[in-house]
Short mmCIF file of C-alpha atoms in Angstrom, two decimals:
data_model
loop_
_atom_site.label_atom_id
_atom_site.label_comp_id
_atom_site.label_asym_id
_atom_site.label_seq_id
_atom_site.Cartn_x
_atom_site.Cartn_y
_atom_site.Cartn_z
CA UNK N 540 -3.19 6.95 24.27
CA UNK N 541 0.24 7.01 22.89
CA UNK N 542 1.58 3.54 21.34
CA UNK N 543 4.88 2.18 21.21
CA UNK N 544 5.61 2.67 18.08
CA UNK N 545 4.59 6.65 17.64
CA UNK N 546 6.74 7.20 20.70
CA UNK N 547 10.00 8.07 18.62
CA UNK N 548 7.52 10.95 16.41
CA UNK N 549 6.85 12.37 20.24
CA UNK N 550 9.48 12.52 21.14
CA UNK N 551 11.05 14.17 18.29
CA UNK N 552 8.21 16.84 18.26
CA UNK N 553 9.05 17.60 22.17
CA UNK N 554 12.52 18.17 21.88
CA UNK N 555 12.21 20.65 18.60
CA UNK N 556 8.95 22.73 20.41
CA UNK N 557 11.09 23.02 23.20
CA UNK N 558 13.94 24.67 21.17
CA UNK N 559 12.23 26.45 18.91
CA UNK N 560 9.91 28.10 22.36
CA UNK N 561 13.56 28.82 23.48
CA UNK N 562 14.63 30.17 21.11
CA UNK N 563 11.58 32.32 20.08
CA UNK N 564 11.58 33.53 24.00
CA UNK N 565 15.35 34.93 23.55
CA UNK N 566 15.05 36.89 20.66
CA UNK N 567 11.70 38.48 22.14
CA UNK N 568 13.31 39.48 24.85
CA UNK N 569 14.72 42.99 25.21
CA UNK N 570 18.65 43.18 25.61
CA UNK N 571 21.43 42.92 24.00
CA UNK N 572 21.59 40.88 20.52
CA UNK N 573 24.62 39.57 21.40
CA UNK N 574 23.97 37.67 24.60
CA UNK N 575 20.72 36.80 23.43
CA UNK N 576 22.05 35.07 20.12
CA UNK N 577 24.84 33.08 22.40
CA UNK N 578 21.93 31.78 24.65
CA UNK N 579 20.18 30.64 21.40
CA UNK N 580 22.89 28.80 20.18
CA UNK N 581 23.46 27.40 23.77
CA UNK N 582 19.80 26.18 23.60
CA UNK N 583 20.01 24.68 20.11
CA UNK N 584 23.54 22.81 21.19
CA UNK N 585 21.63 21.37 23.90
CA UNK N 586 18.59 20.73 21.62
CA UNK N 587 20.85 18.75 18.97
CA UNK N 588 22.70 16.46 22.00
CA UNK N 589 19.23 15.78 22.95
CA UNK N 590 18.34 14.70 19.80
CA UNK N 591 21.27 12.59 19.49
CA UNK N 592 21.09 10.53 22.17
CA UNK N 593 17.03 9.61 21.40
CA UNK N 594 18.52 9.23 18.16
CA UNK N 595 21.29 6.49 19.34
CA UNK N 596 18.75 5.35 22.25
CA UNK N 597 15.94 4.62 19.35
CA UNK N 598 19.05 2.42 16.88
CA UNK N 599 19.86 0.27 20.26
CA UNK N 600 16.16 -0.85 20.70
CA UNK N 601 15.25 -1.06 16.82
CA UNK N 602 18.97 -3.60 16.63
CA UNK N 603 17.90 -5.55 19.57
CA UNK N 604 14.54 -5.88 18.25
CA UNK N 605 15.97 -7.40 14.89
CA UNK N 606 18.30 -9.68 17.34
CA UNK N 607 14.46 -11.02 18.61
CA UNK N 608 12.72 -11.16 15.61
CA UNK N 609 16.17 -13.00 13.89
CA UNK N 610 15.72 -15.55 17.09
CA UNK N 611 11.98 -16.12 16.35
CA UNK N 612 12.88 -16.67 12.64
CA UNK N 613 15.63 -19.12 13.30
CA UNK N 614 13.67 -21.10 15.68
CA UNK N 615 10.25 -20.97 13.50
CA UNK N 616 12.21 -21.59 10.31
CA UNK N 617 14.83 -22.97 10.50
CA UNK N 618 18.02 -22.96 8.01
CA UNK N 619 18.04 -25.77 5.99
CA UNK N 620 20.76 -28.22 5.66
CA UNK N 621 22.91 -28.33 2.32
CA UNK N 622 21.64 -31.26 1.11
CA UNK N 623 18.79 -33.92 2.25
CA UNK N 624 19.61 -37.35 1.03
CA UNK N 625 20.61 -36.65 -2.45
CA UNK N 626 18.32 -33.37 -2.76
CA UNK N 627 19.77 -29.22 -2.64
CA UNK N 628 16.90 -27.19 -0.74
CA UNK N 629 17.03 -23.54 -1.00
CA UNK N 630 14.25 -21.39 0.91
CA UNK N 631 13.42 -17.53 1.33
CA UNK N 632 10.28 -16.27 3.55
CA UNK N 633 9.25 -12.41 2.93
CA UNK N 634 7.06 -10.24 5.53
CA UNK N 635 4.54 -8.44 4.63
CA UNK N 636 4.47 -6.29 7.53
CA UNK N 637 7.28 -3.90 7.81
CA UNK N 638 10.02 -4.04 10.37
CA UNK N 639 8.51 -7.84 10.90
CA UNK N 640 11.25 -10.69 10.07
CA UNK N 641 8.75 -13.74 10.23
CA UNK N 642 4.93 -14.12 9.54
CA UNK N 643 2.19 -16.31 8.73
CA UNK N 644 4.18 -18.62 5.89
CA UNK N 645 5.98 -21.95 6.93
CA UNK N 646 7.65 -24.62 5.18
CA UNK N 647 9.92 -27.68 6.29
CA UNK N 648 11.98 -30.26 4.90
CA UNK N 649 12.94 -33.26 6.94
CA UNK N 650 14.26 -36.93 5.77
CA UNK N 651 12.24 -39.81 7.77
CA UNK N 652 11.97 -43.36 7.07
CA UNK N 653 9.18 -42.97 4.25
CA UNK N 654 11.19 -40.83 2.11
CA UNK N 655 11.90 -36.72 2.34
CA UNK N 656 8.53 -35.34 3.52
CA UNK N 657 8.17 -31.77 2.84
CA UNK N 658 5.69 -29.13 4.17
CA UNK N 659 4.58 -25.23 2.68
CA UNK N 660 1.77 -23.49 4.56
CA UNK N 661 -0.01 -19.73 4.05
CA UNK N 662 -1.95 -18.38 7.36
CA UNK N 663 -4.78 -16.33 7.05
CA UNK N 664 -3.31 -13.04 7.09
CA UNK N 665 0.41 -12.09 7.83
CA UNK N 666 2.89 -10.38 9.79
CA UNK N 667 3.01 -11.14 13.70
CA UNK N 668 -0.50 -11.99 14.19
CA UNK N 669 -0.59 -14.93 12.12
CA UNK N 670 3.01 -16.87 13.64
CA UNK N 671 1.52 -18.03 16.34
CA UNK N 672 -0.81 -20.56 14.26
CA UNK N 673 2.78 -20.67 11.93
CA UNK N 674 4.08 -22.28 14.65
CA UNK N 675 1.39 -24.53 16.20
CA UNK N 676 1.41 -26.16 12.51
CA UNK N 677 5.15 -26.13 12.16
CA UNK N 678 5.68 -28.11 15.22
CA UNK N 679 3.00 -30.62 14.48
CA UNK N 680 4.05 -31.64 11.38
CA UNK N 681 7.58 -31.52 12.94
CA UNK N 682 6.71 -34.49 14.71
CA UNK N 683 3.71 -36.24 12.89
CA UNK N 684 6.68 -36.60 9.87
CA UNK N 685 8.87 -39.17 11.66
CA UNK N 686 6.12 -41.15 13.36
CA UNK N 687 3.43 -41.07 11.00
CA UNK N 688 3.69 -44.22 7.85
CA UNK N 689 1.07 -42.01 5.91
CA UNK N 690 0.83 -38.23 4.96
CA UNK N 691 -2.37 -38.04 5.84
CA UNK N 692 -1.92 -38.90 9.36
CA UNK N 693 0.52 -35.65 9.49
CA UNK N 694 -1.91 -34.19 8.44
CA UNK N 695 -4.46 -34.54 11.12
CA UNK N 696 -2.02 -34.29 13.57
CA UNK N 697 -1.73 -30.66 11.78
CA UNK N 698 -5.24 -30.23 11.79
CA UNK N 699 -5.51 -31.55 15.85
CA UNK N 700 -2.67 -28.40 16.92
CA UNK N 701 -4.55 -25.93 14.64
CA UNK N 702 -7.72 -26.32 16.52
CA UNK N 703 -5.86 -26.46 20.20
CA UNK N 704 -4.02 -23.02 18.73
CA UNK N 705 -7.88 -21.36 17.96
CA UNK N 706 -9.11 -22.48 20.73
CA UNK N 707 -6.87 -21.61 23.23
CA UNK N 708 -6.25 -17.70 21.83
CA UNK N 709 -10.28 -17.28 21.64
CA UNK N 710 -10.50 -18.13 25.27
CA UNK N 711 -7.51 -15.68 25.86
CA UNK N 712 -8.84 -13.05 23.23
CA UNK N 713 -12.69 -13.26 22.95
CA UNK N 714 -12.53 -10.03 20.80
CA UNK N 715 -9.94 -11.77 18.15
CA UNK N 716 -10.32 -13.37 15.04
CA UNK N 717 -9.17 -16.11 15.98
CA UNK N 718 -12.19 -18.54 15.32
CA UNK N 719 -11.70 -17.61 11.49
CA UNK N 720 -7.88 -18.26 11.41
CA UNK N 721 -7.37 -20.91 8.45
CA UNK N 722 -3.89 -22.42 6.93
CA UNK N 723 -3.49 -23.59 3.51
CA UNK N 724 -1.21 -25.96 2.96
CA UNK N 725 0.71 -28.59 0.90
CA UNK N 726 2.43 -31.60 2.27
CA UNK N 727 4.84 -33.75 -0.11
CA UNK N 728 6.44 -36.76 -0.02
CA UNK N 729 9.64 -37.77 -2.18
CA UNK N 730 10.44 -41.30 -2.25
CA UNK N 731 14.13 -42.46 -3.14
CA UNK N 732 12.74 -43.07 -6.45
CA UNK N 733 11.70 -39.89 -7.16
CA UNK N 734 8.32 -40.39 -6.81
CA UNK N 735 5.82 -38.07 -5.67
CA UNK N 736 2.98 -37.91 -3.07
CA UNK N 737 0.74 -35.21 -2.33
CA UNK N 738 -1.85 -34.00 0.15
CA UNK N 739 -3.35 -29.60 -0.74
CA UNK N 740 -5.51 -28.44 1.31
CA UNK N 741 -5.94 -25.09 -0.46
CA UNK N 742 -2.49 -24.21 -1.34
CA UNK N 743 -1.01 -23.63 -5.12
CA UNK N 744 0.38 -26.54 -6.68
CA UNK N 745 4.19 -26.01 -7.29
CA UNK N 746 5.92 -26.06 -10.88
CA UNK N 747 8.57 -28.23 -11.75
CA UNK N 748 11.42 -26.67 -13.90
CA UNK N 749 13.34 -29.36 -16.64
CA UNK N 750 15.92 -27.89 -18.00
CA UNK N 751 16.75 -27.50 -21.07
CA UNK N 752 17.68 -30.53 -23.04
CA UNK N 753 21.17 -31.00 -23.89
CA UNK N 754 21.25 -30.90 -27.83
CA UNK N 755 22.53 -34.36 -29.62
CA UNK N 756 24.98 -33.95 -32.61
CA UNK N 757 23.28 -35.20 -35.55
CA UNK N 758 26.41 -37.57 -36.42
CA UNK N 759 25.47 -39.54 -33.20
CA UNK N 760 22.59 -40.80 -34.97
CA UNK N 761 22.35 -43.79 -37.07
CA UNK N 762 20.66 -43.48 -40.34
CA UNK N 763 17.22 -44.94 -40.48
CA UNK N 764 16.87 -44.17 -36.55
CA UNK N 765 13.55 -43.53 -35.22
CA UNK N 766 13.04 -39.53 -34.13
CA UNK N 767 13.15 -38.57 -30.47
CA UNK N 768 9.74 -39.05 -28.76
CA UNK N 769 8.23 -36.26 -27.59
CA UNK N 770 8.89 -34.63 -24.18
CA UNK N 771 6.65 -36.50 -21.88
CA UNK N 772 4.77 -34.69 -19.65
CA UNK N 773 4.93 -35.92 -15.40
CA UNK N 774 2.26 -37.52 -14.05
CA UNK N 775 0.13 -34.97 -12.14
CA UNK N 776 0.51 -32.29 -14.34
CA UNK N 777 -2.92 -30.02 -14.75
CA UNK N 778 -5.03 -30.87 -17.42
CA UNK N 779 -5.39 -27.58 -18.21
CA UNK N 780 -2.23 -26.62 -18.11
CA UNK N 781 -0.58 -29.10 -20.76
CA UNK N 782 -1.58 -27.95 -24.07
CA UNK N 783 -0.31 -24.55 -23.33
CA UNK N 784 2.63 -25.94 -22.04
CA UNK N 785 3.43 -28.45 -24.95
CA UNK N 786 2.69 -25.52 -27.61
CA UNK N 787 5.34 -23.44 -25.61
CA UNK N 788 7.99 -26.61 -25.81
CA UNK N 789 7.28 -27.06 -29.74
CA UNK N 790 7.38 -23.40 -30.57
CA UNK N 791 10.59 -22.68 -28.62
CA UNK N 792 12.89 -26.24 -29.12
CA UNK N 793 15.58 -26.49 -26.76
CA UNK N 794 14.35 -24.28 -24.02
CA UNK N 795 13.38 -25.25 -20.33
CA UNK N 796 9.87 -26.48 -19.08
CA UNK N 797 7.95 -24.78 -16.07
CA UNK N 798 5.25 -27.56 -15.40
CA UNK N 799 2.62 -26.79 -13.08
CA UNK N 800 1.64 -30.08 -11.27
CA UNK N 801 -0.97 -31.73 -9.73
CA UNK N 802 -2.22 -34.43 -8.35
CA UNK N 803 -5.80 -35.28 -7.20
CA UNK N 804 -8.56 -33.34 -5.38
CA UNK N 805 -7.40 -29.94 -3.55
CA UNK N 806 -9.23 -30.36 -0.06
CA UNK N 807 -10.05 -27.04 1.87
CA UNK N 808 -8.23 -24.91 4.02
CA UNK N 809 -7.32 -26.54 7.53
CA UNK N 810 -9.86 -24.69 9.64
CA UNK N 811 -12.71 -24.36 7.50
CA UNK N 812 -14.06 -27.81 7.49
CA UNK N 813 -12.73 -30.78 9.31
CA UNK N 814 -10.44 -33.19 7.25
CA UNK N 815 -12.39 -35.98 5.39
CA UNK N 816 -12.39 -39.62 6.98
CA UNK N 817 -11.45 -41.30 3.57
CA UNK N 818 -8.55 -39.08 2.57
CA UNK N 819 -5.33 -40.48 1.16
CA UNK N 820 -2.53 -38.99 -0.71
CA UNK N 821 -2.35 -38.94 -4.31
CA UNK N 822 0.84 -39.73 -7.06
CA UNK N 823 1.65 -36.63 -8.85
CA UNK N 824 4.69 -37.89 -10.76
CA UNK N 825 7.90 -38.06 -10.16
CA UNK N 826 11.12 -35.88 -9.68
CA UNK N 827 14.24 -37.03 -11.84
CA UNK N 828 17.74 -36.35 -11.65
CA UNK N 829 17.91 -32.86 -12.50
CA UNK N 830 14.80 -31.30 -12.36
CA UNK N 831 13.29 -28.90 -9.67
CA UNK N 832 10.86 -28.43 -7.56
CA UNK N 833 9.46 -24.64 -7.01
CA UNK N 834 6.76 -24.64 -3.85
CA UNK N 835 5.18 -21.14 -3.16
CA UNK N 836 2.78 -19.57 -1.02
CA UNK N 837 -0.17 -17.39 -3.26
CA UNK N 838 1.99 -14.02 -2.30
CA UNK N 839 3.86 -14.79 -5.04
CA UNK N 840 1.51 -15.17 -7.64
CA UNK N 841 -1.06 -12.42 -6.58
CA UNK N 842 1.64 -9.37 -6.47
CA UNK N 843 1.07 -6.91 -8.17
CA UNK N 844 2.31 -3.79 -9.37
CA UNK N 845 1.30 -0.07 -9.29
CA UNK N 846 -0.33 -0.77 -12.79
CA UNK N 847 -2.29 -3.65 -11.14
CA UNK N 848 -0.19 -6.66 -13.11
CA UNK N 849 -0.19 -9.89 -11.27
CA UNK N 850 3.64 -11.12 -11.20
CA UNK N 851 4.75 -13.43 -13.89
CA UNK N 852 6.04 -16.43 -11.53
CA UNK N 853 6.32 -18.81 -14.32
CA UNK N 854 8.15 -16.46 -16.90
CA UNK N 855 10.69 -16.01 -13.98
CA UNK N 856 11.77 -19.31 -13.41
CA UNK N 857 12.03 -20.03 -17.22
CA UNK N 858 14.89 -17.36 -16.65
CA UNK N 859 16.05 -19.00 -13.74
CA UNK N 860 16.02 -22.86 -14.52
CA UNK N 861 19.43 -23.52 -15.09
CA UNK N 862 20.79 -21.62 -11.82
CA UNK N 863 21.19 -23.17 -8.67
CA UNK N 864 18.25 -23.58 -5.90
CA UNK N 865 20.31 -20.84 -3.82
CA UNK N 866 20.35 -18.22 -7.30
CA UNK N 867 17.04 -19.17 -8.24
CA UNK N 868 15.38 -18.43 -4.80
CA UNK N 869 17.27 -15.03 -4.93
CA UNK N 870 16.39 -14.65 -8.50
CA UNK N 871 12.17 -14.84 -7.80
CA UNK N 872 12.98 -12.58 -4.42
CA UNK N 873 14.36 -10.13 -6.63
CA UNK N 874 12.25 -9.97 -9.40
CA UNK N 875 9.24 -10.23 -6.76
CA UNK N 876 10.69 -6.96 -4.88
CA UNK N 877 11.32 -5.07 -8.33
CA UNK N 878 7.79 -5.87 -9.56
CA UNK N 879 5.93 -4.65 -6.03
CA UNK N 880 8.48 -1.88 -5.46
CA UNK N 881 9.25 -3.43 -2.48
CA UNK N 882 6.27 -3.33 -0.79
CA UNK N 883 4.31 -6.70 -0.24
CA UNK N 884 1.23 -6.80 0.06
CA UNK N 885 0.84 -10.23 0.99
CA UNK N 886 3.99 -12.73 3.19
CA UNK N 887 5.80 -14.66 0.65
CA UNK N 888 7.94 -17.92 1.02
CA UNK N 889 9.93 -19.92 -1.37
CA UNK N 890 11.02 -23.56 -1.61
CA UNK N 891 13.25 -25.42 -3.92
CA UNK N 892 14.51 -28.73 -3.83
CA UNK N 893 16.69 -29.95 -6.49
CA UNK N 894 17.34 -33.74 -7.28
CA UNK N 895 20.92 -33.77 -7.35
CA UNK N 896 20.95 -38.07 -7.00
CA UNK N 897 22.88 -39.69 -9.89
#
């Protein structure tokens, strides 16, 4: 059976047997050369405006194709507002599946009454299979944001449309994978503080980019005055992480911090196991006036190379932490599409929100 998509290959093959058969049937037959060389190049004319017309045929379905799959992006994700009470978003989503516009990643930013609540997910797999559990998730948390007083009542409310999603496609597909379909994901809530609340259910903690300190002339300071203290680091971030981190801000003075955060236990994947009863979110920290947020799905971290190197995510925004959330989202798409030559193994979406309050 012939698919869709090997139709144009067919097609193409069809048209250039039957010309070259043509053509092949001419010159075999005995005659004149001259006639028989004028009905060749009659039957390659026609051949070629053949061609051309599957040829502009084939460029009006693949553009109204990209007017569909620009639709379904716009309505899954859509474009985020300048600015969210006092904070710049920027945001990029990558498929993995080529030709495909959207795919299994979603995130979400949306003001409510209990601060800016923010949402990145990963669905198990990519591409076109996975939006339709994109967008069961999406529109939960959609809702569940403004009516909900606690994050983890979004998230159940997530959790609820994810099993309604599974369990509807399994009746409709009883061959699909549906029963295994999982979403990571990270939910986020930014008070007008600054401070931060989390809930992970499998997803990568994001980083959060200081910049660079702004050096203080040494005349400012009065003699006998006590040193700087040291940089502190936010609550939340990974134990792990911080001694790395603070050898990195000692050895290089002057230079941005890419923090990894944290904060509490990282529950499972929505899907796997139901949510516990006695979940709550947990304080990672805070966000201050001119910092960053960077929120990723694990595409990002897990590309690779045709050597086999993982992508250096972190090194990347140290590069990038002093450009805006709009150049630093293209920065990390580029340097992500130069690392995989272009070809992703994996759907990839970016998030940054920059506190911009005074």
């Amino acid at each position: 059976m012939i698919t869709r998509g090997e139709m144009p290959l067919v097609r193409r093959v069809c048209v250039l047997a039957w010309a070259g058969a043509a053509v092949s049937w001419e010159l075999s037959t005995p005659g004149r050369l001259v006639p028989s060389l004028a009905t060749c190049a009659a039957f390659l004319l026609l051949a070629t405006g053949c061609a051309l017309h599957i040829r502009r045929e084939l460029l009006g379905e693949l553009r109204r194709s990209q007017e569909i799959a620009g639709a379904a992006q716009r309505a899954l994700l859509r474009p985020l507002p300048g600015r969210i009470d006092g904070l710049t978003p920027a945001a990029a989503q990558l498929s993995a599946s080529r030709g495909a516009a959207v795919g299994g990643d979603l995130y979400e930013v949306v003001p409510t009454a209990y601060g800016i609540r923010v949402v990145i997910g990963d669905v198990r797999g990519h591409g076109l299979p996975a939006l339709g559990a994109a967008a069961a998730v999406l529109g939960a948390f959609r809702e569940g944001a403004y009516d909900e007083p606690a994050l983890d009542g979004v998230l159940r409310r997530m959790e609820r449309a994810l099993g309604r999603h599974v369990r509807d496609r399994a009746r409709a597909e009883p061959d699909s994978a549906a029963a295994e379909e999982f979403v990571t994901v990270l939910l986020l809530q930014i008070a007008g503080d600054g401070t931060l609340l989390a809930l992970n259910c499998g997803h990568p903690w994001p980083y959060l980019v200081r910049p660079a300190p702004v050096a203080e002339h040494c005349a400012a300071r009065s003699r006998g005055a006590a040193p700087d203290p040291a940089p502190r680091s936010p609550d939340g971030l990974h134990s792990s992480a911080r001694p790395a981190i603070e050898d990195r801000v000692r050895a290089a003075p002057g230079s941005p911090q890419i923090l990894p955060l944290a904060g509490g236990e990282t529950l499972p994947p929505l899907g796997v196991v139901p949510v516990p009863a006695d979940m709550w979110p947990h304080a990672c920290g805070e966000l201050r006036p001119g910092e960053t947020l960077f929120l990723y799905t694990d595409g990002a971290e897990d590309a690779r190379d045709r050597a086999g190197r993982f992508f250096d995510l972190a090194g990347v925004l140290a590069q990038e932490a002093a450009a805006t959330p709009t150049r630093m989202v293209a920065g990390v798409h580029a340097a992500l599409l130069r690392h995989t030559g272009g070809r992703l193994a994996d759907d990839v979406a970016l998030l940054v929100l920059r506190n911009d309050r005074s």
